[in-house]
Structure formats: structure tokens, C-alpha cells
């Protein structure tokens, strides 16, 4: 009798964080293994994640105050790959994160797609303040802390341009918020102010303060601003922001309902607080308000209402989260063809079956019409994924009825040669995918499961690996203006 050998595979993941102040790269190795027995349906999981290379902390190269130096970033990435003895063809998953104020630079979107095409076979492109906060919380250790302790933790990741907050309880994301608070919002040259960011200028106008570029630096005046920033963070955490505070709000207001028990700081300002990184040539004087902001956080009476939990990582939290925490695995019960993969930046439209199976199938045509109106209103060919949530236990006849309904519904799409992309949380992808193929062999099908997504999410689905699984990254692709 042949001895059962568990399926095992190793892949390399890259995380690249291009922030307002700094750029970091991390390479990790994932070990994938079939965790089911030889007589059971395969269940491929990531069983180990090992960081194999960490770059130094680089100052983000800019051509001007509004333009990222794409060539310099690409050279930096290639140099780090060379140091790790890794080729771009070895990269199978990971994330590029353009964060903070850098995501508002004129060529940020060009930069992120350039890297996704040149830095790896399946290196995904992601940006957006909510996602940045979520990934930073995973890299800092806040997410893991929430899973171990029965407490609600807020991770406050403060970099050069933004403070990205993610609140977790028992491993569940409760909410997010982002503020225009960061170390490089006011910069100095010798004893004069060389730059004041637009959000801070707006705040100064609210105060009728005439502080401007070129003025002589007055430490007390700057400290009043950083003290105010610390108080805004406190009011944001308690969801009691004032109208004046909202000048520093980026996007939506705090959207969690839970009371926060403990807080954690990560990001560049956290490095000013804890100083984990060895001092080197990249740790030149900051010439900005970073150290003053850290001092204001440390001295804030309003922030002392919470216990402070030290992070596992400070300035590297986002890049470590991007390189090790963004990838999920879908496999064993999936239906995909490698010729259709990889796919990137696919928006998700959710179809709920909470009103019952028959009623939901009957309304599939209306749901797909609504998806087209949202994601491809001009019928230019933007594909989208249909996430079928709340699907009850279904039998063979139900699957056939569902497949028929889906194929009829997608006939409304102008571009019929696109793959029909279906995402399921339950293990029906293979049987549904095979039924779709049997009913219409001309229709390309990507049907994956064991993945949870929501309206507004985007998907990257990688090429089929040796273990017959695909790496999947669920992301929020948002470039703020």
C-alpha cells in the first residue's frame, strides 16, 4: 500500500511599503501543507511564515514634493532582491502599499501598478488608509494581542502624513479611522519652517493663526500643534471628535461601537517613542515634528486613560503586515484554469441569500444588472467578482438551478469572453464551477471558496500553485485625493 505523503510547497512573499517618510521591503517564505489526512478532502493551509530578508529603512525618494521617483523605487527594490538572492520571478504573492500622504502624490497609481508588473509574478498593488491601518495592526502585533486577550485594542499607526487606526476585539475588526496626523506635516530647514501640509494649514486658519512657510521656528508654537494632535487622537478613540477636530479627519469618522480597553502605537512616530531600530546612516535628523509629536503623545494626560501595550514592530509594522498577513489560500474545492490567472484589482459585488435560496436565485439577474451599473456603467469591460454570501445547504438540483441562473444573469455583460468570477465562503466552489462548465463550456470560470469578502473589497487571485491552491489577497484599493 502506498504511504500517504502530505502535499507541501514553499512560496516567497514580498511586502513593499512606500510611505510619506520612509520605504521598507520585507521578503518572507510561506510553507503550505495539506492539513487533512490521506483519505480526506485536501485542506491546504499556510503552516509557517519565516521572514528571510528585511531591508534598511530608506527615505522615500521623491522627484518633487508631489512626485514619487519611480525609477529610484524600482532600483531600490531590485537591489534588495539581489541582496536576498531572490528574483522577481520567485515572488508569488505579497503586497505593495503606498501609504499616508505618499498616496496623494501625482503618480502614486502609476507607481503602484508599475511595481505590481515588474516586482514579481504575483505581487499585488494595494493602497488606502483603511487597509493601511488594518495591515499595520497585524504587523505591530495588535491583531494577535486581540486574539489572545479578551480586550478591545486600538492600534494607532502614525507615519509621516497620517495616523491610521484599526480597532480589534478577539481577532475581529471592529472599525477604522484615519487622521491627518504625522511627523512630516510640518518640516524645518535650520531655524525656519520649510513646509506646512494642507491639513495643518487648514487647522491654522481655523485658529486664525498666521504661521507660514519661511517663519522662524518657535518651539512652543509647534508644541501647541502637536499637543492638539495628541488630544485629537484621544477624542477620536472615544468617538467624541469636535467640529474643529474634523479638519484633521481623512475619510469617514470612527466607525466602531466598542469601548477601547488598551492602545498600541506603531509606525515611524512609534519608533520615536520606543527606538527599536539600530541607528544607521538612514537615521539622519528628521527636520520635522516627529520627535515633538512623540513627546506630546508620551505626555498627553488624555491618552493616559488607557494602558499602552508595546508593539512587536514600530516603523516596520505595515511592511511586515503586507508581506506576511495579506495572503489567504483557496484550494481543494475550487474550479480555475491557469490560463485565466492571475487576475488583479477585481471589485467585489455581494449577493446575499439571506432571503432564501429560491428567491435569491430568481433575483440573480437584477443583482448582476446592479453590479454592472456600479462597476462597469459604460460597458467598457471592467470585470467584477460575485460573492455569494449566506448560501444555505444545497443539493445537486439546487446547484444546477444556481448555475443556470448565474449564466443567464451574466449574459447582460457586454464583454462575454471574461471569466465569470464567483467567490464563496462555503466549500461549494468545485461542484458549482464544474456545473457551470458543464452547462456552458465556452464560459471561462474562476470559482473559489473559503474566502470572506465584502462590498467595496477588491481581489487579486494568483496562479495555481503545485498544491492545487491559489493565493488570494482581499484588499481595499483606494487612492484618496
Coordinates of C-alpha atoms in Angstrom, one line a residue:
X1 CA 0.0 0.0 0.0
X2 CA 1.4 3.4 -1.0
X3 CA 2.4 5.5 2.0
X4 CA 0.5 8.8 2.3
X5 CA 2.8 11.8 1.7
X6 CA 1.3 15.2 2.7
X7 CA 1.4 17.8 0.0
X8 CA 3.8 20.6 0.8
X9 CA 5.0 23.7 -1.0
X10 CA 7.1 26.8 -0.2
X11 CA 6.4 30.2 -1.8
X12 CA 8.0 33.6 -1.4
X13 CA 6.0 36.7 -0.5
X14 CA 7.1 40.3 -0.8
X15 CA 5.9 43.3 1.2
X16 CA 6.8 46.8 0.0
X17 CA 5.7 49.9 1.9
X18 CA 6.2 53.3 0.2
X19 CA 5.3 55.8 2.9
X20 CA 5.4 59.6 3.3
X21 CA 8.8 59.5 5.0
X22 CA 10.2 56.0 4.6
X23 CA 10.2 53.0 2.3
X24 CA 10.7 49.4 3.5
X25 CA 10.8 46.0 1.9
X26 CA 10.4 42.6 3.6
X27 CA 10.6 39.1 1.9
X28 CA 9.0 36.1 3.6
X29 CA 8.8 32.4 2.9
X30 CA 5.5 30.7 3.4
X31 CA 5.2 26.9 3.9
X32 CA 2.0 25.4 2.6
X33 CA 0.8 21.9 3.7
X34 CA -2.2 19.7 3.3
X35 CA -3.6 19.5 6.9
X36 CA -6.1 16.8 6.0
X37 CA -5.4 13.1 6.2
X38 CA -4.8 11.0 3.1
X39 CA -8.5 9.8 2.9
X40 CA -9.9 13.3 3.4
X41 CA -10.5 16.2 1.1
X42 CA -7.3 18.2 0.9
X43 CA -7.1 21.3 3.1
X44 CA -4.1 23.4 2.2
X45 CA -3.0 25.9 4.8
X46 CA -0.1 28.2 5.5
X47 CA 1.6 26.5 8.3
X48 CA 4.7 28.7 8.7
X49 CA 5.9 32.2 7.8
X50 CA 9.6 33.0 8.0
X51 CA 11.0 36.4 7.3
X52 CA 14.0 35.8 5.1
X53 CA 15.1 39.5 4.4
X54 CA 14.4 42.9 5.9
X55 CA 15.6 46.0 4.1
X56 CA 17.1 49.0 5.8
X57 CA 14.7 51.9 6.4
X58 CA 15.1 54.2 3.4
X59 CA 13.9 57.7 3.0
X60 CA 11.2 57.7 0.3
X61 CA 12.7 59.1 -2.9
X62 CA 10.7 62.0 -4.4
X63 CA 11.4 64.0 -7.6
X64 CA 9.3 66.9 -6.2
X65 CA 7.1 67.4 -3.3
X66 CA 4.2 65.8 -5.3
X67 CA 6.0 63.2 -7.5
X68 CA 7.4 59.8 -6.4
X69 CA 10.7 58.9 -8.1
X70 CA 9.6 55.6 -9.8
X71 CA 13.0 54.7 -11.1
X72 CA 14.6 55.1 -7.7
X73 CA 12.0 53.0 -6.1
X74 CA 12.4 50.2 -8.7
X75 CA 16.2 50.3 -8.3
X76 CA 15.8 50.1 -4.5
X77 CA 13.5 47.1 -4.8
X78 CA 15.8 45.3 -7.3
X79 CA 18.8 45.9 -5.0
X80 CA 17.0 44.4 -2.0
X81 CA 16.0 41.4 -4.1
X82 CA 19.7 40.9 -5.1
X83 CA 20.8 41.1 -1.5
X84 CA 18.3 38.3 -0.7
X85 CA 19.3 36.3 -3.8
X86 CA 15.7 36.3 -4.9
X87 CA 14.5 37.0 -8.5
X88 CA 11.2 38.8 -9.3
X89 CA 10.1 35.5 -10.9
X90 CA 10.3 33.9 -7.4
X91 CA 7.7 36.2 -5.9
X92 CA 4.3 34.5 -5.8
X93 CA 2.3 36.8 -3.5
X94 CA 2.6 39.8 -1.3
X95 CA 1.6 43.5 -1.3
X96 CA 2.8 46.9 -2.4
X97 CA 1.4 49.5 0.0
X98 CA 1.6 53.2 -0.9
X99 CA 0.7 54.8 2.4
X100 CA -0.1 58.1 4.0
X101 CA 0.5 61.4 2.2
X102 CA 2.5 59.5 -0.5
X103 CA -0.8 58.0 -1.8
X104 CA -1.8 61.6 -2.7
X105 CA 1.3 62.1 -4.8
X106 CA 0.6 62.8 -8.5
X107 CA 2.0 59.5 -9.8
X108 CA 1.1 57.2 -6.9
X109 CA -1.3 55.0 -9.0
X110 CA 1.3 54.8 -11.8
X111 CA 3.9 53.8 -9.3
X112 CA 1.9 51.1 -7.7
X113 CA 0.9 49.4 -11.0
X114 CA 4.4 49.7 -12.3
X115 CA 5.8 47.8 -9.3
X116 CA 3.0 45.2 -9.5
X117 CA 4.1 44.5 -13.1
X118 CA 7.8 44.5 -12.5
X119 CA 8.5 43.3 -8.9
X120 CA 7.0 39.8 -9.0
X121 CA 5.0 37.2 -10.9
X122 CA 2.1 37.9 -8.5
X123 CA 2.9 41.0 -6.5
X124 CA -0.3 42.8 -5.8
X125 CA -0.9 46.5 -5.7
X126 CA -2.8 47.9 -2.7
X127 CA -3.3 51.4 -1.2
X128 CA -5.8 53.1 1.0
X129 CA -6.0 54.4 4.6
X130 CA -8.4 51.8 5.9
X131 CA -6.3 48.9 4.6
X132 CA -3.1 50.6 5.8
X133 CA -4.5 50.6 9.4
X134 CA -5.6 47.0 9.2
X135 CA -2.3 45.7 7.9
X136 CA -0.3 47.8 10.4
X137 CA -2.3 46.3 13.2
X138 CA -1.3 42.8 12.0
X139 CA 2.3 43.8 11.7
X140 CA 2.5 45.5 15.0
X141 CA 1.1 42.6 17.0
X142 CA -2.2 44.3 17.9
X143 CA -4.3 41.9 16.0
X144 CA -2.6 38.9 17.6
X145 CA -2.9 40.5 21.0
X146 CA -6.7 40.9 20.5
X147 CA -7.0 37.2 19.7
X148 CA -5.2 36.2 23.0
X149 CA -6.8 38.7 25.3
X150 CA -10.5 39.5 25.9
X151 CA -9.9 43.2 25.4
X152 CA -10.6 45.7 22.7
X153 CA -7.3 47.2 21.3
X154 CA -6.8 50.2 19.1
X155 CA -3.6 50.2 17.0
X156 CA -2.6 53.7 16.1
X157 CA -0.1 53.6 13.3
X158 CA 1.4 57.1 12.8
X159 CA 3.8 57.8 10.0
X160 CA 4.9 60.9 8.1
X161 CA 1.5 62.0 6.9
X162 CA -1.3 60.0 8.6
X163 CA -2.4 58.2 11.7
X164 CA -4.2 55.1 10.7
X165 CA -6.3 53.4 13.4
X166 CA -7.7 49.9 13.4
X167 CA -9.7 48.5 16.4
X168 CA -9.8 44.8 17.1
X169 CA -11.5 42.6 19.6
X170 CA -10.8 38.8 19.8
X171 CA -9.4 38.9 16.3
X172 CA -12.4 40.7 14.8
X173 CA -12.1 44.0 13.1
X174 CA -14.4 46.5 14.8
X175 CA -13.6 49.6 12.8
X176 CA -11.1 52.0 11.4
X177 CA -10.4 55.7 11.2
X178 CA -7.6 57.9 9.6
X179 CA -6.4 61.3 10.6
X180 CA -4.1 63.8 9.0
X181 CA -1.6 63.5 11.9
X182 CA 2.1 62.6 11.2
X183 CA 5.7 63.6 11.6
X184 CA 6.2 65.3 8.3
X185 CA 3.2 67.6 8.3
X186 CA 5.5 70.4 9.3
X187 CA 9.1 70.4 8.2
X188 CA 12.1 72.6 9.1
X189 CA 15.2 73.9 7.4
X190 CA 17.7 75.1 10.0
X191 CA 15.7 77.5 12.2
X192 CA 12.9 78.2 9.8
X193 CA 9.7 76.4 8.7
X194 CA 10.2 74.9 5.2
X195 CA 6.8 73.2 4.7
X196 CA 3.3 73.1 6.2
X197 CA 1.0 70.5 4.9
X198 CA -2.5 71.5 3.6
X199 CA -4.4 69.8 6.6
X200 CA -2.3 71.7 9.1
X201 CA -2.7 75.0 7.1
X202 CA -6.5 74.4 7.3
X203 CA -6.2 73.9 11.1
X204 CA -4.2 77.1 11.5
X205 CA -6.8 79.0 9.6
X206 CA -9.5 77.7 12.0
X207 CA -7.3 79.1 14.8
X208 CA -6.7 82.4 13.0
X209 CA -3.0 81.6 13.3
X210 CA -0.8 83.2 10.6
X211 CA 2.1 80.7 10.9
X212 CA 3.5 80.2 7.4
X213 CA 6.4 78.7 5.4
X214 CA 9.5 80.8 5.9
X215 CA 8.7 81.8 9.5
X216 CA 11.3 81.4 12.2
X217 CA 10.7 78.2 14.2
X218 CA 9.2 78.8 17.6
X219 CA 9.3 75.5 19.5
X220 CA 6.4 76.5 21.9
X221 CA 4.1 77.3 19.0
X222 CA 4.9 74.0 17.2
X223 CA 4.4 72.1 20.5
X224 CA 0.9 73.6 20.9
X225 CA 0.1 72.0 17.5
X226 CA 1.5 68.5 18.4
X227 CA -0.2 68.6 21.8
X228 CA -3.5 69.3 20.0
X229 CA -2.9 66.4 17.6
X230 CA -2.4 64.1 20.7
X231 CA -5.7 65.3 22.1
X232 CA -7.5 64.7 18.7
X233 CA -6.3 61.1 18.7
X234 CA -7.7 60.7 22.2
X235 CA -11.1 62.2 21.2
X236 CA -11.1 60.0 18.1
X237 CA -10.6 56.9 20.2
X238 CA -13.6 57.8 22.4
X239 CA -15.6 58.9 19.3
X240 CA -16.1 62.4 20.7
X241 CA -14.3 64.5 18.0
X242 CA -15.3 68.1 17.7
X243 CA -16.1 70.1 14.6
X244 CA -12.7 71.7 14.8
X245 CA -11.0 68.2 15.1
X246 CA -12.6 67.1 11.9
X247 CA -10.3 69.4 9.9
X248 CA -7.7 66.6 10.5
X249 CA -10.1 63.8 9.6
X250 CA -9.3 61.8 6.4
X251 CA -12.4 59.9 5.2
X252 CA -15.0 58.6 7.5
X253 CA -15.4 59.1 11.2
X254 CA -14.6 56.4 13.8
X255 CA -17.0 53.5 13.0
X256 CA -16.6 51.1 15.9
X257 CA -19.1 50.7 18.7
X258 CA -16.9 49.1 21.3
X259 CA -15.2 50.9 24.2
X260 CA -11.4 50.6 23.8
X261 CA -9.5 49.0 26.6
X262 CA -5.9 49.3 25.6
X263 CA -3.9 51.1 22.9
X264 CA -0.8 50.3 20.8
X265 CA 1.3 52.7 18.7
X266 CA 3.2 51.7 15.6
X267 CA 4.7 53.5 12.6
X268 CA 7.5 56.0 12.5
X269 CA 6.3 58.0 15.4
X270 CA 6.2 54.8 17.5
X271 CA 9.9 54.4 16.6
X272 CA 10.5 57.8 18.1
X273 CA 8.7 56.5 21.2
X274 CA 10.4 53.1 21.6
X275 CA 13.6 53.3 19.3
X276 CA 13.7 49.6 18.3
X277 CA 15.7 50.2 15.2
X278 CA 19.6 50.2 15.2
X279 CA 20.9 53.7 14.5
X280 CA 22.5 53.9 11.0
X281 CA 23.1 56.2 8.0
X282 CA 19.3 56.2 7.2
X283 CA 18.6 57.6 10.7
X284 CA 19.6 61.1 9.8
X285 CA 18.0 64.1 11.7
X286 CA 14.3 64.2 10.9
X287 CA 13.9 68.0 10.4
X288 CA 10.2 67.7 11.1
X289 CA 7.7 67.4 14.0
X290 CA 8.1 63.7 14.6
X291 CA 10.0 63.8 17.9
X292 CA 7.8 66.6 19.2
X293 CA 4.7 64.6 18.3
X294 CA 6.1 61.6 20.1
X295 CA 6.8 63.7 23.1
X296 CA 3.2 65.1 23.0
X297 CA 1.8 61.6 22.9
X298 CA 4.0 60.5 25.8
X299 CA 2.9 63.5 27.9
X300 CA -0.8 63.5 27.0
X301 CA -3.0 63.2 30.1
X302 CA -6.0 62.3 27.9
X303 CA -4.1 59.3 26.4
X304 CA -3.1 58.0 29.9
X305 CA -6.7 56.8 30.4
X306 CA -5.6 53.6 28.5
X307 CA -2.9 51.1 29.1
X308 CA -0.2 51.2 26.5
X309 CA 0.9 47.9 25.0
X310 CA 4.3 47.9 23.4
X311 CA 4.2 46.8 19.7
X312 CA 6.2 43.9 18.3
X313 CA 7.3 46.3 15.5
X314 CA 7.4 50.1 15.1
X315 CA 8.3 51.6 11.8
X316 CA 8.2 48.2 10.0
X317 CA 4.7 47.3 11.1
X318 CA 3.0 48.0 7.8
X319 CA 5.6 46.3 5.6
X320 CA 5.6 43.2 7.8
X321 CA 1.8 43.1 7.7
X322 CA 1.9 43.5 3.9
X323 CA 4.5 40.7 3.4
X324 CA 3.1 38.2 5.9
X325 CA -0.5 38.9 6.7
X326 CA -2.3 39.8 3.4
X327 CA -2.4 36.4 1.7
X328 CA -5.2 33.8 2.1
X329 CA -5.4 30.4 0.4
X330 CA -8.3 29.0 -1.6
X331 CA -8.0 25.4 -2.8
X332 CA -9.0 21.8 -2.9
X333 CA -12.6 22.6 -3.8
X334 CA -12.0 25.3 -6.4
X335 CA -12.6 25.5 -10.2
X336 CA -10.0 27.5 -12.0
X337 CA -8.0 27.4 -15.2
X338 CA -4.4 28.7 -15.1
X339 CA -4.9 30.4 -18.5
X340 CA -7.3 32.8 -16.8
X341 CA -4.9 33.7 -13.9
X342 CA -3.6 35.8 -12.4
X343 CA -6.4 38.4 -12.1
X344 CA -5.9 41.7 -10.3
X345 CA -7.9 44.5 -8.8
X346 CA -11.3 42.8 -9.3
X347 CA -14.1 44.6 -7.4
X348 CA -16.5 42.5 -5.4
X349 CA -20.3 42.7 -5.6
X350 CA -22.1 40.8 -2.8
X351 CA -25.2 38.8 -3.4
X352 CA -26.9 37.7 -0.2
X353 CA -29.0 34.6 0.1
X354 CA -30.5 35.6 3.5
X355 CA -34.0 35.9 2.0
X356 CA -34.0 32.2 0.9
X357 CA -32.4 30.2 -1.9
X358 CA -35.2 30.3 -4.4
X359 CA -36.0 34.0 -4.0
X360 CA -32.3 34.9 -4.3
X361 CA -31.8 32.8 -7.5
X362 CA -34.9 34.4 -9.0
X363 CA -33.3 37.9 -8.4
X364 CA -29.8 37.0 -9.7
X365 CA -30.5 38.9 -13.0
X366 CA -31.3 42.0 -11.1
X367 CA -28.2 41.6 -8.9
X368 CA -25.9 41.3 -11.8
X369 CA -27.5 44.3 -13.5
X370 CA -26.9 46.3 -10.4
X371 CA -23.2 45.1 -10.3
X372 CA -22.8 46.2 -13.9
X373 CA -24.3 49.7 -13.1
X374 CA -21.8 50.1 -10.2
X375 CA -18.6 48.6 -11.7
X376 CA -19.0 48.9 -15.4
X377 CA -21.6 51.5 -16.2
X378 CA -20.2 52.3 -19.6
X379 CA -19.9 48.6 -20.5
X380 CA -16.2 49.1 -21.1
X381 CA -15.3 45.6 -19.9
X382 CA -14.4 46.1 -16.2
X383 CA -14.9 42.6 -14.7
X384 CA -16.1 42.0 -11.2
X385 CA -16.5 39.1 -8.8
X386 CA -19.8 37.9 -7.4
X387 CA -19.6 37.0 -3.7
X388 CA -22.5 34.6 -2.8
X389 CA -22.9 35.0 0.9
X390 CA -25.3 33.2 3.3
X391 CA -25.7 30.3 0.9
X392 CA -27.7 27.6 2.7
X393 CA -27.1 23.8 2.5
X394 CA -27.8 23.0 -1.2
X395 CA -28.3 19.8 -3.1
X396 CA -27.5 18.8 -6.7
X397 CA -30.7 20.2 -8.2
X398 CA -30.1 23.5 -6.3
X399 CA -26.6 23.8 -7.7
X400 CA -27.9 23.2 -11.2
X401 CA -30.5 25.9 -10.7
X402 CA -28.0 28.3 -9.3
X403 CA -25.5 27.7 -12.2
X404 CA -28.3 28.2 -14.8
X405 CA -29.3 31.5 -13.1
X406 CA -25.8 32.8 -13.0
X407 CA -25.1 32.0 -16.6
X408 CA -28.4 33.7 -17.7
X409 CA -27.6 36.7 -15.5
X410 CA -24.1 37.4 -16.9
X411 CA -25.4 37.5 -20.4
X412 CA -26.1 41.1 -19.6
X413 CA -22.4 41.9 -19.6
X414 CA -21.1 43.5 -22.8
X415 CA -17.8 41.5 -22.8
X416 CA -18.8 37.9 -22.8
X417 CA -15.2 36.4 -23.1
X418 CA -14.3 37.5 -19.5
X419 CA -14.1 34.8 -16.8
X420 CA -17.1 34.6 -14.6
X421 CA -15.6 35.0 -11.1
X422 CA -17.5 33.5 -8.2
X423 CA -16.4 33.7 -4.6
X424 CA -18.0 31.5 -1.9
X425 CA -17.3 31.3 1.9
X426 CA -18.5 27.6 2.0
X427 CA -17.0 24.7 0.1
X428 CA -19.2 24.6 -3.0
X429 CA -16.8 26.2 -5.5
X430 CA -15.7 23.0 -7.2
X431 CA -19.2 21.5 -7.7
X432 CA -20.6 24.9 -8.7
X433 CA -17.7 25.6 -11.0
X434 CA -17.9 22.2 -12.7
X435 CA -21.7 22.6 -13.1
X436 CA -21.2 26.0 -14.8
X437 CA -18.6 24.5 -17.2
X438 CA -21.0 21.6 -18.0
X439 CA -23.8 23.9 -18.7
X440 CA -21.7 26.3 -20.9
X441 CA -18.2 25.1 -21.8
X442 CA -17.5 28.3 -23.7
X443 CA -17.7 30.4 -20.4
X444 CA -14.4 30.7 -18.5
X445 CA -15.0 30.1 -14.8
X446 CA -13.0 31.2 -11.7
X447 CA -14.8 29.8 -8.7
X448 CA -13.1 29.9 -5.4
X449 CA -14.2 29.3 -1.8
X450 CA -13.1 29.6 1.9
X451 CA -12.7 33.3 1.3
X452 CA -14.7 36.0 3.1
X453 CA -15.1 39.4 1.3
X454 CA -17.5 42.4 1.4
X455 CA -18.9 45.1 -0.9
X456 CA -16.1 47.5 -1.7
X457 CA -13.3 45.0 -1.4
X458 CA -11.0 44.1 -4.3
X459 CA -9.5 40.7 -5.1
X460 CA -6.2 39.5 -6.5
X461 CA -6.1 35.8 -7.4
X462 CA -2.7 34.3 -8.2
X463 CA -1.7 31.4 -10.4
X464 CA -2.4 27.9 -9.5
X465 CA 0.3 26.5 -7.2
X466 CA 1.7 23.0 -7.2
X467 CA -0.5 22.1 -4.3
X468 CA -3.6 23.0 -6.5
X469 CA -4.4 26.1 -4.5
X470 CA -4.4 29.8 -5.4
X471 CA -3.1 32.7 -3.3
X472 CA -5.8 35.3 -2.8
X473 CA -5.4 38.8 -1.5
X474 CA -8.5 40.7 -0.3
X475 CA -7.9 44.4 -0.3
X476 CA -9.3 47.9 -0.3
X477 CA -7.9 49.7 -3.4
X478 CA -8.5 53.4 -2.6
X479 CA -6.4 56.4 -3.7
X480 CA -7.5 59.4 -1.7
X481 CA -7.3 62.8 -3.3

